Short mmCIF file of C-alpha atoms and ligand atoms in Angstrom, two decimals:
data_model
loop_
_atom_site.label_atom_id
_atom_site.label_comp_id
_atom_site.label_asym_id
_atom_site.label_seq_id
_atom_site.Cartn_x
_atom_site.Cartn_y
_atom_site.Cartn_z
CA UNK A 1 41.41 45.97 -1.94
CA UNK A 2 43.91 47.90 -3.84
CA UNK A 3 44.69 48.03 -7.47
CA UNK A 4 48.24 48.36 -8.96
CA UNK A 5 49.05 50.18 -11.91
CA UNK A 6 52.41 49.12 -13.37
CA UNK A 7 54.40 52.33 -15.60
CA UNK A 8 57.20 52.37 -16.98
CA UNK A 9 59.32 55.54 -15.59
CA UNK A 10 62.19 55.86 -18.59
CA UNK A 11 61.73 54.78 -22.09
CA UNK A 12 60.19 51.65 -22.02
CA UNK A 13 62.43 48.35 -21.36
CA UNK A 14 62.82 48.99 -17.92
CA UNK A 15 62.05 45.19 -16.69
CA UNK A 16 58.58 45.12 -16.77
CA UNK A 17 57.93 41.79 -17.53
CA UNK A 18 59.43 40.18 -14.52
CA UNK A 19 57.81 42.72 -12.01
CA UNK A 20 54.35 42.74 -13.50
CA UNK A 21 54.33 39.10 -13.34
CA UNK A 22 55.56 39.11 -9.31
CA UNK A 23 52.31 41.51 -8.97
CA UNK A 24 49.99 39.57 -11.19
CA UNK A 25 50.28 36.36 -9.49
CA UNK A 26 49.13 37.85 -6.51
CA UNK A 27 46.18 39.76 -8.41
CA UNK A 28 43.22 38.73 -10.30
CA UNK A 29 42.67 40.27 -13.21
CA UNK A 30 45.69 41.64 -15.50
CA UNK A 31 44.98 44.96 -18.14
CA UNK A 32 46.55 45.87 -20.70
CA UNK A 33 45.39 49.55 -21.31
CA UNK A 34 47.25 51.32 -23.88
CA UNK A 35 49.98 51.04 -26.82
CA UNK A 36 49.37 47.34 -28.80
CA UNK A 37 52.21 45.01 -29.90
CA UNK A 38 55.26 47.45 -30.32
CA UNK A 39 55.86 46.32 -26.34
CA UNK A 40 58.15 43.32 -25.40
CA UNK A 41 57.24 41.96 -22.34
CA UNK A 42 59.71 38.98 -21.10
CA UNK A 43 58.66 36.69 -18.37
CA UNK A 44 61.04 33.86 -16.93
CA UNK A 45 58.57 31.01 -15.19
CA UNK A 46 60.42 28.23 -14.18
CA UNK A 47 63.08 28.25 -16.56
CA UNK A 48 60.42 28.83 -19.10
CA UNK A 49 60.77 31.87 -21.04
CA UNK A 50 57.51 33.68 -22.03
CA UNK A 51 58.07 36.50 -24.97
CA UNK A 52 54.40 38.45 -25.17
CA UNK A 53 53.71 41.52 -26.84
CA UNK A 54 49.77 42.50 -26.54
CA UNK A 55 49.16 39.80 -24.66
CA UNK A 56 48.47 40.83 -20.89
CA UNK A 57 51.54 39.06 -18.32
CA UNK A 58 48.33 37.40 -16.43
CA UNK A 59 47.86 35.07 -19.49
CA UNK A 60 50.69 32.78 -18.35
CA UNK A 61 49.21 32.35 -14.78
CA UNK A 62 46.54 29.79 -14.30
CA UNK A 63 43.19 31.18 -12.90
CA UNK A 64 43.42 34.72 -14.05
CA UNK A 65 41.39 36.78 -16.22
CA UNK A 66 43.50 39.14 -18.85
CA UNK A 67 41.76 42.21 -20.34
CA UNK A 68 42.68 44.59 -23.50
CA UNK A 69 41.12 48.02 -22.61
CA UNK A 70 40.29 50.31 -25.40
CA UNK A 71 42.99 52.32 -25.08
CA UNK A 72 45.00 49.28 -26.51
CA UNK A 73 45.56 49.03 -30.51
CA UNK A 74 45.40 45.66 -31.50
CA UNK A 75 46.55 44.14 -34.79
CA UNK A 76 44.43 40.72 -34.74
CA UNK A 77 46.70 38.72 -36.46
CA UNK A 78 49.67 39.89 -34.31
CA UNK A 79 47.30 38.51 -31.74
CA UNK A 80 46.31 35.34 -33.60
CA UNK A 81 50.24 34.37 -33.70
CA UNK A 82 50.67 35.82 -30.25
CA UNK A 83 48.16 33.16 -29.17
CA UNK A 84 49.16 30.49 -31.13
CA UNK A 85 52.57 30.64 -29.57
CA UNK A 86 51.62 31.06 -26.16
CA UNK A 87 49.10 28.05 -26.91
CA UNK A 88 52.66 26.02 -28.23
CA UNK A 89 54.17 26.49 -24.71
CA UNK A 90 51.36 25.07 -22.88
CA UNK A 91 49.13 28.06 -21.90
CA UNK A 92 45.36 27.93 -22.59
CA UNK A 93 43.93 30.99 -23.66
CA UNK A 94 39.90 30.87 -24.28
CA UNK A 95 36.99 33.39 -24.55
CA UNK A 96 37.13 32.84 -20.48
CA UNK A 97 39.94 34.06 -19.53
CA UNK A 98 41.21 36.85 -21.77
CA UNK A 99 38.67 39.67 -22.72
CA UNK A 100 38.90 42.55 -25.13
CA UNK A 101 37.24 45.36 -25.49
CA UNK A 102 34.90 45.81 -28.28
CA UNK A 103 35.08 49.57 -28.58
CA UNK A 104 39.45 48.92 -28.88
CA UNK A 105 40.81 50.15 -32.07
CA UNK A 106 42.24 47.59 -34.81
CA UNK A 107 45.85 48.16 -36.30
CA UNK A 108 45.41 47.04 -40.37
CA UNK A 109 47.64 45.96 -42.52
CA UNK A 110 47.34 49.20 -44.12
CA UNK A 111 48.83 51.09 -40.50
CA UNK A 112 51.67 49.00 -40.61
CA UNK A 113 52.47 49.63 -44.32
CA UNK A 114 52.38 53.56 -43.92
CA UNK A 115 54.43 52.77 -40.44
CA UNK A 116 57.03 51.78 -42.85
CA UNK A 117 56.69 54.52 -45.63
CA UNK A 118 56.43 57.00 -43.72
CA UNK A 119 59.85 56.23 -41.47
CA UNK A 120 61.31 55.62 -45.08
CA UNK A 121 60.16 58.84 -46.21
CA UNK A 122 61.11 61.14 -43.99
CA UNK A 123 64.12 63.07 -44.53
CA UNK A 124 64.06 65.26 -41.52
CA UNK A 125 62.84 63.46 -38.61
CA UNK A 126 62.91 59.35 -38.58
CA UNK A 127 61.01 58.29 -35.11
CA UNK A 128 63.11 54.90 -35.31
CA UNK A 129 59.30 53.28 -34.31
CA UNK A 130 58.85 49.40 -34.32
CA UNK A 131 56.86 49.65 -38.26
CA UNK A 132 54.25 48.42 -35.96
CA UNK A 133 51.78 50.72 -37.32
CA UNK A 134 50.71 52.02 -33.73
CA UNK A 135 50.91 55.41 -35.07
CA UNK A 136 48.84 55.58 -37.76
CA UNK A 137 45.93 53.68 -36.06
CA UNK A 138 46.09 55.94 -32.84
CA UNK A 139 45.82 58.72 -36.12
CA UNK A 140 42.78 56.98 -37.18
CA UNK A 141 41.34 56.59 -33.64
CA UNK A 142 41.40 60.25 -33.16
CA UNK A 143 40.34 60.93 -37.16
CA UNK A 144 37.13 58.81 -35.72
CA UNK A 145 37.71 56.30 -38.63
CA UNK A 146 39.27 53.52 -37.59
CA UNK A 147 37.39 49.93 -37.34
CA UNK A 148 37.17 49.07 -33.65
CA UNK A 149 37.06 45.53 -32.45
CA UNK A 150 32.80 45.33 -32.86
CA UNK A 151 32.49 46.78 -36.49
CA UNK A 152 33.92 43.33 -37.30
CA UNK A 153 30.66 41.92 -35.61
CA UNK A 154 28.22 44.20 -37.89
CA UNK A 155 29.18 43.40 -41.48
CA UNK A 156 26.88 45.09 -43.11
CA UNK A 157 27.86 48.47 -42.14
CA UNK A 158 31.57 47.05 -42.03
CA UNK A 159 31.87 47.88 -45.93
CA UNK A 160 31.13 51.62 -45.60
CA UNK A 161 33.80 52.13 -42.49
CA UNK A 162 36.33 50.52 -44.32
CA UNK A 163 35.55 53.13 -47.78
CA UNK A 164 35.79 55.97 -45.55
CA UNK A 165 38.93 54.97 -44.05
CA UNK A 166 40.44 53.73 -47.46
CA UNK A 167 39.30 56.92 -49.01
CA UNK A 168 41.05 58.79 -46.42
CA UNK A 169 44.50 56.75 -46.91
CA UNK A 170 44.57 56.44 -50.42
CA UNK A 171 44.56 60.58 -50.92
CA UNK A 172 48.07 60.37 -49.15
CA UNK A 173 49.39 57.29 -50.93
CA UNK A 174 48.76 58.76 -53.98
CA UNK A 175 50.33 61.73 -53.19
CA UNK A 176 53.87 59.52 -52.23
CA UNK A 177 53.85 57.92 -55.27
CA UNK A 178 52.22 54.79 -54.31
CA UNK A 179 49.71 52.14 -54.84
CA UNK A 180 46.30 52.81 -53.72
CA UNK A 181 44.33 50.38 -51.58
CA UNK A 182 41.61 48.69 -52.52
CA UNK A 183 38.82 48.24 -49.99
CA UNK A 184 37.30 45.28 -51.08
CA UNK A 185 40.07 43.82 -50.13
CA UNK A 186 41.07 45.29 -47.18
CA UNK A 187 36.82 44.05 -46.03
CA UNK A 188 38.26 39.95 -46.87
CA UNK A 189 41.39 40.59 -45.01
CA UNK A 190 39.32 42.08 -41.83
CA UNK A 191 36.53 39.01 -42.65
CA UNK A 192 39.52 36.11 -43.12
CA UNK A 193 39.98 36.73 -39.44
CA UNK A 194 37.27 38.37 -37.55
CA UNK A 195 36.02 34.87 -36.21
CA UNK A 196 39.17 34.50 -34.50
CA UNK A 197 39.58 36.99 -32.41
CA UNK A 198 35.49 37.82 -32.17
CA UNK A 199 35.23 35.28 -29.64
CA UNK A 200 37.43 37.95 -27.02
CA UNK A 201 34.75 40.67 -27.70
CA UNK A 202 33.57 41.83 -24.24
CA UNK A 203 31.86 44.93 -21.94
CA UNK A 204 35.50 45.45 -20.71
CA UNK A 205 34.46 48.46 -18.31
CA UNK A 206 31.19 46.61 -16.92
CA UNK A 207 33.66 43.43 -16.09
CA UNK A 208 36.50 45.53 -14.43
CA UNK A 209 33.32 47.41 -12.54
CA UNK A 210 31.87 44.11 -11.15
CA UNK A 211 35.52 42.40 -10.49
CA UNK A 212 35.78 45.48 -8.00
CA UNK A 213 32.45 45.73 -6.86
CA UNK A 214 33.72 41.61 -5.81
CA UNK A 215 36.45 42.76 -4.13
CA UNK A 216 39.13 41.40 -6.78
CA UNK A 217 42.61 42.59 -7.32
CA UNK A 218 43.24 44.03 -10.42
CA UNK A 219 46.82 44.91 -12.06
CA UNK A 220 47.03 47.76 -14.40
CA UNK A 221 49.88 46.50 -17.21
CA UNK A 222 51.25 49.50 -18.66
CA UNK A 223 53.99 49.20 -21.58
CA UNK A 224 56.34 51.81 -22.97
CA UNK A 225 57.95 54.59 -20.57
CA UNK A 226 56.70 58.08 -19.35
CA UNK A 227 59.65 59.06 -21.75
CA UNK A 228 57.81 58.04 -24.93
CA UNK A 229 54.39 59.54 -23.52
CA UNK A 230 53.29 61.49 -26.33
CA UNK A 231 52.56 64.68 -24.56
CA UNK A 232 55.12 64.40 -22.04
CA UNK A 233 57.69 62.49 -23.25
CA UNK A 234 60.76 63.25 -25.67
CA UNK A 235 58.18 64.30 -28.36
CA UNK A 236 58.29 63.82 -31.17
CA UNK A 237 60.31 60.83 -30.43
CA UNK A 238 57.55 58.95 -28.96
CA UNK A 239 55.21 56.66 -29.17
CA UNK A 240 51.63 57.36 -30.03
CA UNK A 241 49.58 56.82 -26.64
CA UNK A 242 49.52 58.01 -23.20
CA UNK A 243 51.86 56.18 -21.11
CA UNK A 244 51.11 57.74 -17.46
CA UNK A 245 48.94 56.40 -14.78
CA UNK A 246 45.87 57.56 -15.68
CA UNK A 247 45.74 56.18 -18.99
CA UNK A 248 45.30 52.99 -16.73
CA UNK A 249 41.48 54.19 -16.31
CA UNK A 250 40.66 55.71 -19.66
CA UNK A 251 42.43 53.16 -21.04
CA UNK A 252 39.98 50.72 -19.59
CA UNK A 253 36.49 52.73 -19.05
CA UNK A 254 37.64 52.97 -15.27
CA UNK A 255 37.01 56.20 -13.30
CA UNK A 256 39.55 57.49 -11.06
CA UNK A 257 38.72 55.63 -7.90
CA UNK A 258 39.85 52.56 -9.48
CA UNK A 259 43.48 53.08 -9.05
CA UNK A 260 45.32 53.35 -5.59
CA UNK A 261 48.72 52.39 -6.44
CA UNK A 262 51.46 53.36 -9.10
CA UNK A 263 54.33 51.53 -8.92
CA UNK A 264 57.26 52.59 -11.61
CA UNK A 265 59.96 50.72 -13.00
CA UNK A 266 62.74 52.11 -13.25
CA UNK A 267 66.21 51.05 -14.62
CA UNK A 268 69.01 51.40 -12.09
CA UNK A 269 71.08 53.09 -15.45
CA UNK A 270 68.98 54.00 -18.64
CA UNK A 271 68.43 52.43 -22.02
CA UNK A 272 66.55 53.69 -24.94
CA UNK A 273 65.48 52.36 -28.36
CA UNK A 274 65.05 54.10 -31.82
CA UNK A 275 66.13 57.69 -32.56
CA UNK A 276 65.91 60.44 -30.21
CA UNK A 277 67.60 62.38 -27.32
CA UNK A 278 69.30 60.77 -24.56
CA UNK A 279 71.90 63.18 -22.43
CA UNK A 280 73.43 60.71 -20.60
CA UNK A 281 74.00 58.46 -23.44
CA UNK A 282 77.69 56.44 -23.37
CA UNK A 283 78.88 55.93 -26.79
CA UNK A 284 82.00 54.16 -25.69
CA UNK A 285 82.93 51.22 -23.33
CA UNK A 286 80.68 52.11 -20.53
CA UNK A 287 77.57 51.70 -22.74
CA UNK A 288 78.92 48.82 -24.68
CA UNK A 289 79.43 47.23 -21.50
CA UNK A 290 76.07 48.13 -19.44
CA UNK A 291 74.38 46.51 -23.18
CA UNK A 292 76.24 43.21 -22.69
CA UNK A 293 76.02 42.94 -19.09
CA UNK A 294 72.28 44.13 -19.17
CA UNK A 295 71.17 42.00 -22.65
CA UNK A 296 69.89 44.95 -23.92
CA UNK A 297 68.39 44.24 -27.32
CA UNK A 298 64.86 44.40 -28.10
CA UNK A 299 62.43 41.35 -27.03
CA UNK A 300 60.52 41.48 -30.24
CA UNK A 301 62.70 43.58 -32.82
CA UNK A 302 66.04 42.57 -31.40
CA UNK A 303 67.26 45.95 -31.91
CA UNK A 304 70.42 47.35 -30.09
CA UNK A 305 69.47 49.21 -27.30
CA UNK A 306 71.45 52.65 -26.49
CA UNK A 307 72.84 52.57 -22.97
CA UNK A 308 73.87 55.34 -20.38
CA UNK A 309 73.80 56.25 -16.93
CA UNK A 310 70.98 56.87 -14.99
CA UNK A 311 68.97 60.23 -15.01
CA UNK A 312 67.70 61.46 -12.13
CA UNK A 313 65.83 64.54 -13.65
CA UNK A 314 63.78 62.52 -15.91
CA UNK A 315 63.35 59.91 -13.40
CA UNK A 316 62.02 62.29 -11.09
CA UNK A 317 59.68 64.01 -14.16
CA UNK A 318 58.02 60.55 -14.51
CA UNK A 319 57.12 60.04 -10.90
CA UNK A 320 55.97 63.44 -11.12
CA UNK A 321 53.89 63.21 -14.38
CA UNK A 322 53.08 59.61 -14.30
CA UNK A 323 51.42 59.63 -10.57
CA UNK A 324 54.27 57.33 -9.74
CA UNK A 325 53.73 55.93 -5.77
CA UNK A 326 56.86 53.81 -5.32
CA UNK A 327 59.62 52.30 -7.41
CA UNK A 328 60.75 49.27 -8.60
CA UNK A 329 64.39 49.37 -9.06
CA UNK A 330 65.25 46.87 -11.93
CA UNK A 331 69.03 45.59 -13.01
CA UNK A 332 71.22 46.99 -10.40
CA UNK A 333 73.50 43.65 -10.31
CA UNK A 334 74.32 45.27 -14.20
CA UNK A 335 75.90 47.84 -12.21
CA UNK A 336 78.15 45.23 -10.45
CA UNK A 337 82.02 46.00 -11.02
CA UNK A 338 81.92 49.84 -12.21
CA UNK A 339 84.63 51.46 -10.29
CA UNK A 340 82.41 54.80 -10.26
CA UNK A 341 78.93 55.31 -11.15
CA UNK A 342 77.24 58.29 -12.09
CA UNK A 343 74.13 59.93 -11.50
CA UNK A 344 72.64 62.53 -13.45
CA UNK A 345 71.69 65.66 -11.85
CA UNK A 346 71.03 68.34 -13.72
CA UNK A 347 71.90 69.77 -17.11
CA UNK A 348 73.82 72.97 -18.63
CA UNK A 349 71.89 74.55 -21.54
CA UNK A 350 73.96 77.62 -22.81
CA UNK A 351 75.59 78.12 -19.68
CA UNK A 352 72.80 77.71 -17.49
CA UNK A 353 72.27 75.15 -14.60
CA UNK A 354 68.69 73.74 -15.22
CA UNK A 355 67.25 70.99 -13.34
CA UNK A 356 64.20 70.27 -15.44
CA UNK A 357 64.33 68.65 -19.21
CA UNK A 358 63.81 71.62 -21.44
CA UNK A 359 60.64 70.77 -23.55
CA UNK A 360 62.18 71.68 -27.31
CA UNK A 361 63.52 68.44 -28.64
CA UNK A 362 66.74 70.31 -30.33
CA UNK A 363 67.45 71.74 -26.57
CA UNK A 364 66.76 68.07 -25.20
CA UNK A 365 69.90 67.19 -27.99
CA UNK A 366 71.70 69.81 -26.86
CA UNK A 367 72.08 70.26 -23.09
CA UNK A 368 74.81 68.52 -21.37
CA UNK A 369 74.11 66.37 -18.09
CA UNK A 370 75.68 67.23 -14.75
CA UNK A 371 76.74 64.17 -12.85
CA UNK A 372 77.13 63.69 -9.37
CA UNK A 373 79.96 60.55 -8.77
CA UNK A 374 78.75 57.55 -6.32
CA UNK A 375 81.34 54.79 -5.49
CA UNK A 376 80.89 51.22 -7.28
CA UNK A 377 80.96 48.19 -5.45
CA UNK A 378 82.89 45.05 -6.54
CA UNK A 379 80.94 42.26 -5.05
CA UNK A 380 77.90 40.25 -6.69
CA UNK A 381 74.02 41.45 -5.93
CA UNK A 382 72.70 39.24 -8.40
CA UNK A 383 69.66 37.29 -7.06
CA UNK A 384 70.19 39.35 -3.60
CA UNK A 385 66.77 38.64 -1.72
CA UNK A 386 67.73 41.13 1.62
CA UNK A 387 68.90 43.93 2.08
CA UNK A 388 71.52 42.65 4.06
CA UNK A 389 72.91 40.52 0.68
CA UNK A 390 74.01 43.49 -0.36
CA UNK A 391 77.25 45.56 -0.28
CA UNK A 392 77.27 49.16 1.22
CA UNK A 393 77.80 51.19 -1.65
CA UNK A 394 74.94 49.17 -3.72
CA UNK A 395 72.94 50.64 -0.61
CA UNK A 396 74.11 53.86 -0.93
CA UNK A 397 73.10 54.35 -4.68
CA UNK A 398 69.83 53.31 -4.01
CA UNK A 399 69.05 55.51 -1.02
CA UNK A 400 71.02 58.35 -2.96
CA UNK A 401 68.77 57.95 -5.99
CA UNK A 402 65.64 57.91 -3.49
CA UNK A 403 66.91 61.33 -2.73
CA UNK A 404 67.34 62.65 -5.84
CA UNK A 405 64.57 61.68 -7.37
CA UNK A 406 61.76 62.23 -4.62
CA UNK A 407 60.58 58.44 -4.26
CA UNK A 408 61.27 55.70 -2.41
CA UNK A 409 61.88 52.11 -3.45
CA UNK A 410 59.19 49.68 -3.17
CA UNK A 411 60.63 46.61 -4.79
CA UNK A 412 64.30 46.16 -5.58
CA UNK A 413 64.78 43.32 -8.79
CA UNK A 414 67.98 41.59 -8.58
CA UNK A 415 67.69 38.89 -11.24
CA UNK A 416 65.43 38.13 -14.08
CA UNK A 417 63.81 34.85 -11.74
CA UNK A 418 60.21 36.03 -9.77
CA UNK A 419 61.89 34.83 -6.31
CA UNK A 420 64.96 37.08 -6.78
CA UNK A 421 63.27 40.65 -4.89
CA UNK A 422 63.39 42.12 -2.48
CA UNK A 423 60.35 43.47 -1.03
CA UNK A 424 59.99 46.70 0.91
CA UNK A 425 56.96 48.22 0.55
CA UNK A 426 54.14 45.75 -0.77
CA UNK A 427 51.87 47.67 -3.37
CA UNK A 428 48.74 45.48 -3.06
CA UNK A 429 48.60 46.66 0.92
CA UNK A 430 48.49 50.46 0.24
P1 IMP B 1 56.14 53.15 -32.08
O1 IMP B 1 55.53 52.96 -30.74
O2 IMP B 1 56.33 51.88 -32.83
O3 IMP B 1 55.41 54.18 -32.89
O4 IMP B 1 57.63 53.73 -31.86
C1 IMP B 1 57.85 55.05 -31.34
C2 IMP B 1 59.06 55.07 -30.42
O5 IMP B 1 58.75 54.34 -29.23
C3 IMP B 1 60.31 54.41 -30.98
O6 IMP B 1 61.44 55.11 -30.50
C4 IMP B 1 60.27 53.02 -30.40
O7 IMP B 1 61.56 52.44 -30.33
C5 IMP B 1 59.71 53.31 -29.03
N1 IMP B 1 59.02 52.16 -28.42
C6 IMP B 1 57.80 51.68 -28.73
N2 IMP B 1 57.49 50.63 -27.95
C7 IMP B 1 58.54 50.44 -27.12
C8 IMP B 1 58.80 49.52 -26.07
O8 IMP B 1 58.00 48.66 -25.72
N3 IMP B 1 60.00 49.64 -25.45
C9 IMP B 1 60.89 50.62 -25.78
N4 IMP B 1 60.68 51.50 -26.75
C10 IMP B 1 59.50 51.42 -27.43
#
């Protein structure tokens, strides 16, 4: 049986959602295995529209088991309302069929209140991040203080964790000026809700090891894009975890024979949220217009999204980088009515032809893309399900991208709705 990890191959928003749910109704077991609840995930099921964050896609699907690996930061009350709304729309989520890992690391309250200082702060650099705190608990996690999902279980030694992490935080509040914490409290806030989200507490590895051993199907749910991976992305305009494939594993307390297939989405033009470079950015009509036509604002912040054309250099970096097998192709009826498109193929940095992004972010600002022209099409390929459904320059684009960026198209999205795909290469039958 083969297991499917899902990766994003831009920066992040690619159209997940919709593709990881195709995949996971054919699987068994969903994982989430890295970032926490700065992810949108949006899911159209029946006309039903499903808005998750940490939750895994699976959730929403009768008869499947959903899993947060340790590699996943998890802020329990964001999970608490996450649950309580999914619960509202009619999905039951129990101690049966979603399962976290008790060595995961906890966001606090505390994480999402330096989140914010911090971005307010900073003169120089501001990240643009979601204030979800993700940062400063993966900071903790790799400080070795942070209060992982079964210190909440042991509350005797609970006390002492939380002093050492307090004492840590409160050196660097006091130095900006602001209130220290206290961590008595910050012990009743973790106690007025560990027996809520206790109940997920599980041997995460040991149950992805025996769903393989019984010959299950398991989808790895990545969020973000290789473009925000911390070490390979646009740092330090990135998130705070890896994003590539084999984060799937560590992520999860999987070894490497776990995964067979990496399927990445990517955009058929690019978007990109918070601060940051972006070469092939349009700051005029043809990004105003890919935003409306493409809805691009933020599932859970409902931030603006920054449009542009597609980049074929950092498309092809991902698939490199990120292990990436096949693509989906997401959103290429938002392409429908564009006299010309362009593809970018390269970039000039001080009058050199480079075909690689430069890794210096204030070179990433400053080289200029190099764009190869492809003719539009003027007919519809929304909710195309053939190949023959669609015109011949829509074909052309995609085989030209194929090209360009190494990789060849798996699964082509033409519509938000499940049925709308078209199916080329089946991941699950690698
Ligand atoms: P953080 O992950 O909240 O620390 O934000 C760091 C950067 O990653 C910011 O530019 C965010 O906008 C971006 N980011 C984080 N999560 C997502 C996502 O799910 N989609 C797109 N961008 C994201």
């Amino acid at each position: 049986m083969a297991n499917v990890a899902v990766i994003g191959s831009q920066w992040g928003d690619e159209g997940k959602g919709k593709i990881v749910d195709w995949l996971s109704n054919r699987s068994d077991v969903v994982v989430r295995f890295q970032g926490g609840h700065n992810a949108g995930h949006t899911l159209v099921i029946d006309g039903v529209t499903y808005k998750l964050a940490l939750l895994p896609s699976g959730i929403v699907r009768g008869g499947k088991l959903s899993v947060i690996g340790n590699g996943v930061v998890i802020d329990p009350w964001a999970l608490s309302k996450e649950i309580k709304y999914i619960t509202d729309l009619g999905i039951t989520v129990t101690s049966e069929n979603l399962k976290i890992a008790e060595n995961a690391t906890l966001i606090l309250p505390l994480h999402q209140k330096l989140d914010s200082l911090r971005e307010g702060s900073n003169k120089n650099i501001k990240i643009g991040t979601t204030k979800r705190g993700i940062g400063p608990a993966y900071e903790d996690k790799i400080g070795r203080r942070s209060i992982r999902l079964a210190d909440l279980a042991n509350k005797d030694t609970l006390s002492d964790k939380i002093e050492r992490l307090v004492n840590h935080h409160n050196i660097i509040l006091r130095g900006m000026g602001h209130n220290e914490l206290n961590p008595k409290e910050v012990f009743n806030e973790l106690l007025s809700i560990a027996d809520e989200i206790l109940p997920y507490k599980a041997r995460v590895s040991s149950i992805l090891s025996d769903a393989r051993k019984a010959g299950k199907r398991i989808l790895f749910e990545g969020a973000q894009g290789v473009m925000l991976d911390i070490d390979h992305g646009t740092y330090p305009f990135v998130t705070s975890s890896n994003t590539i494939s084999p984060t799937a594993l560590s992520g999860v307390g999987q070894n490497i024979k776990a995964l067979n297939f990496v399927l990445g989405i990517t955009k058929a033009y690019t978007t990109r949220v918070g601060e940051g470079p972006f070469p092939t950015e349009q700051e005029n009509e043809i990004g105003e217009e890919l935003g409306k036509k493409g809805h691009e604002f933020g599932t859970n912040t409902g931030r603006k999204r920054r449009c542009g054309w597609i980049d074929a250099v950092m498309v092809r970096h991902a698939i490199e980088v990120g292990g990436i097998d096949g693509i989906a192709l997401t959103k290429l009826d938002v392409l429908d009515g564009f006299e010309t498109i362009k593809i970018c193929i390269g970039y000039e940095l001080d009058g050199e032809i480079i075909n690689y992004l430069p890794i210096a972010s204030e070179d990433q600002f400053r080289i200029k893309p190099i764009y190869e022209d492809v003719k539009g099409w003027s007919d519809s390929t929304y909710g195309a399900r053939s190949w023959n459904e669609l015109p011949a320059e829509a074909i052309k684009y995609v085989k030209r991208l194929e090209e360009l960026v190494g990789c060849s198209v798996s699964l082509l999205s033409t519509s938000p709705e499940r049925e709308d795909t078209i199916l080329v290469k089946d991941p699950f039958e690698d």
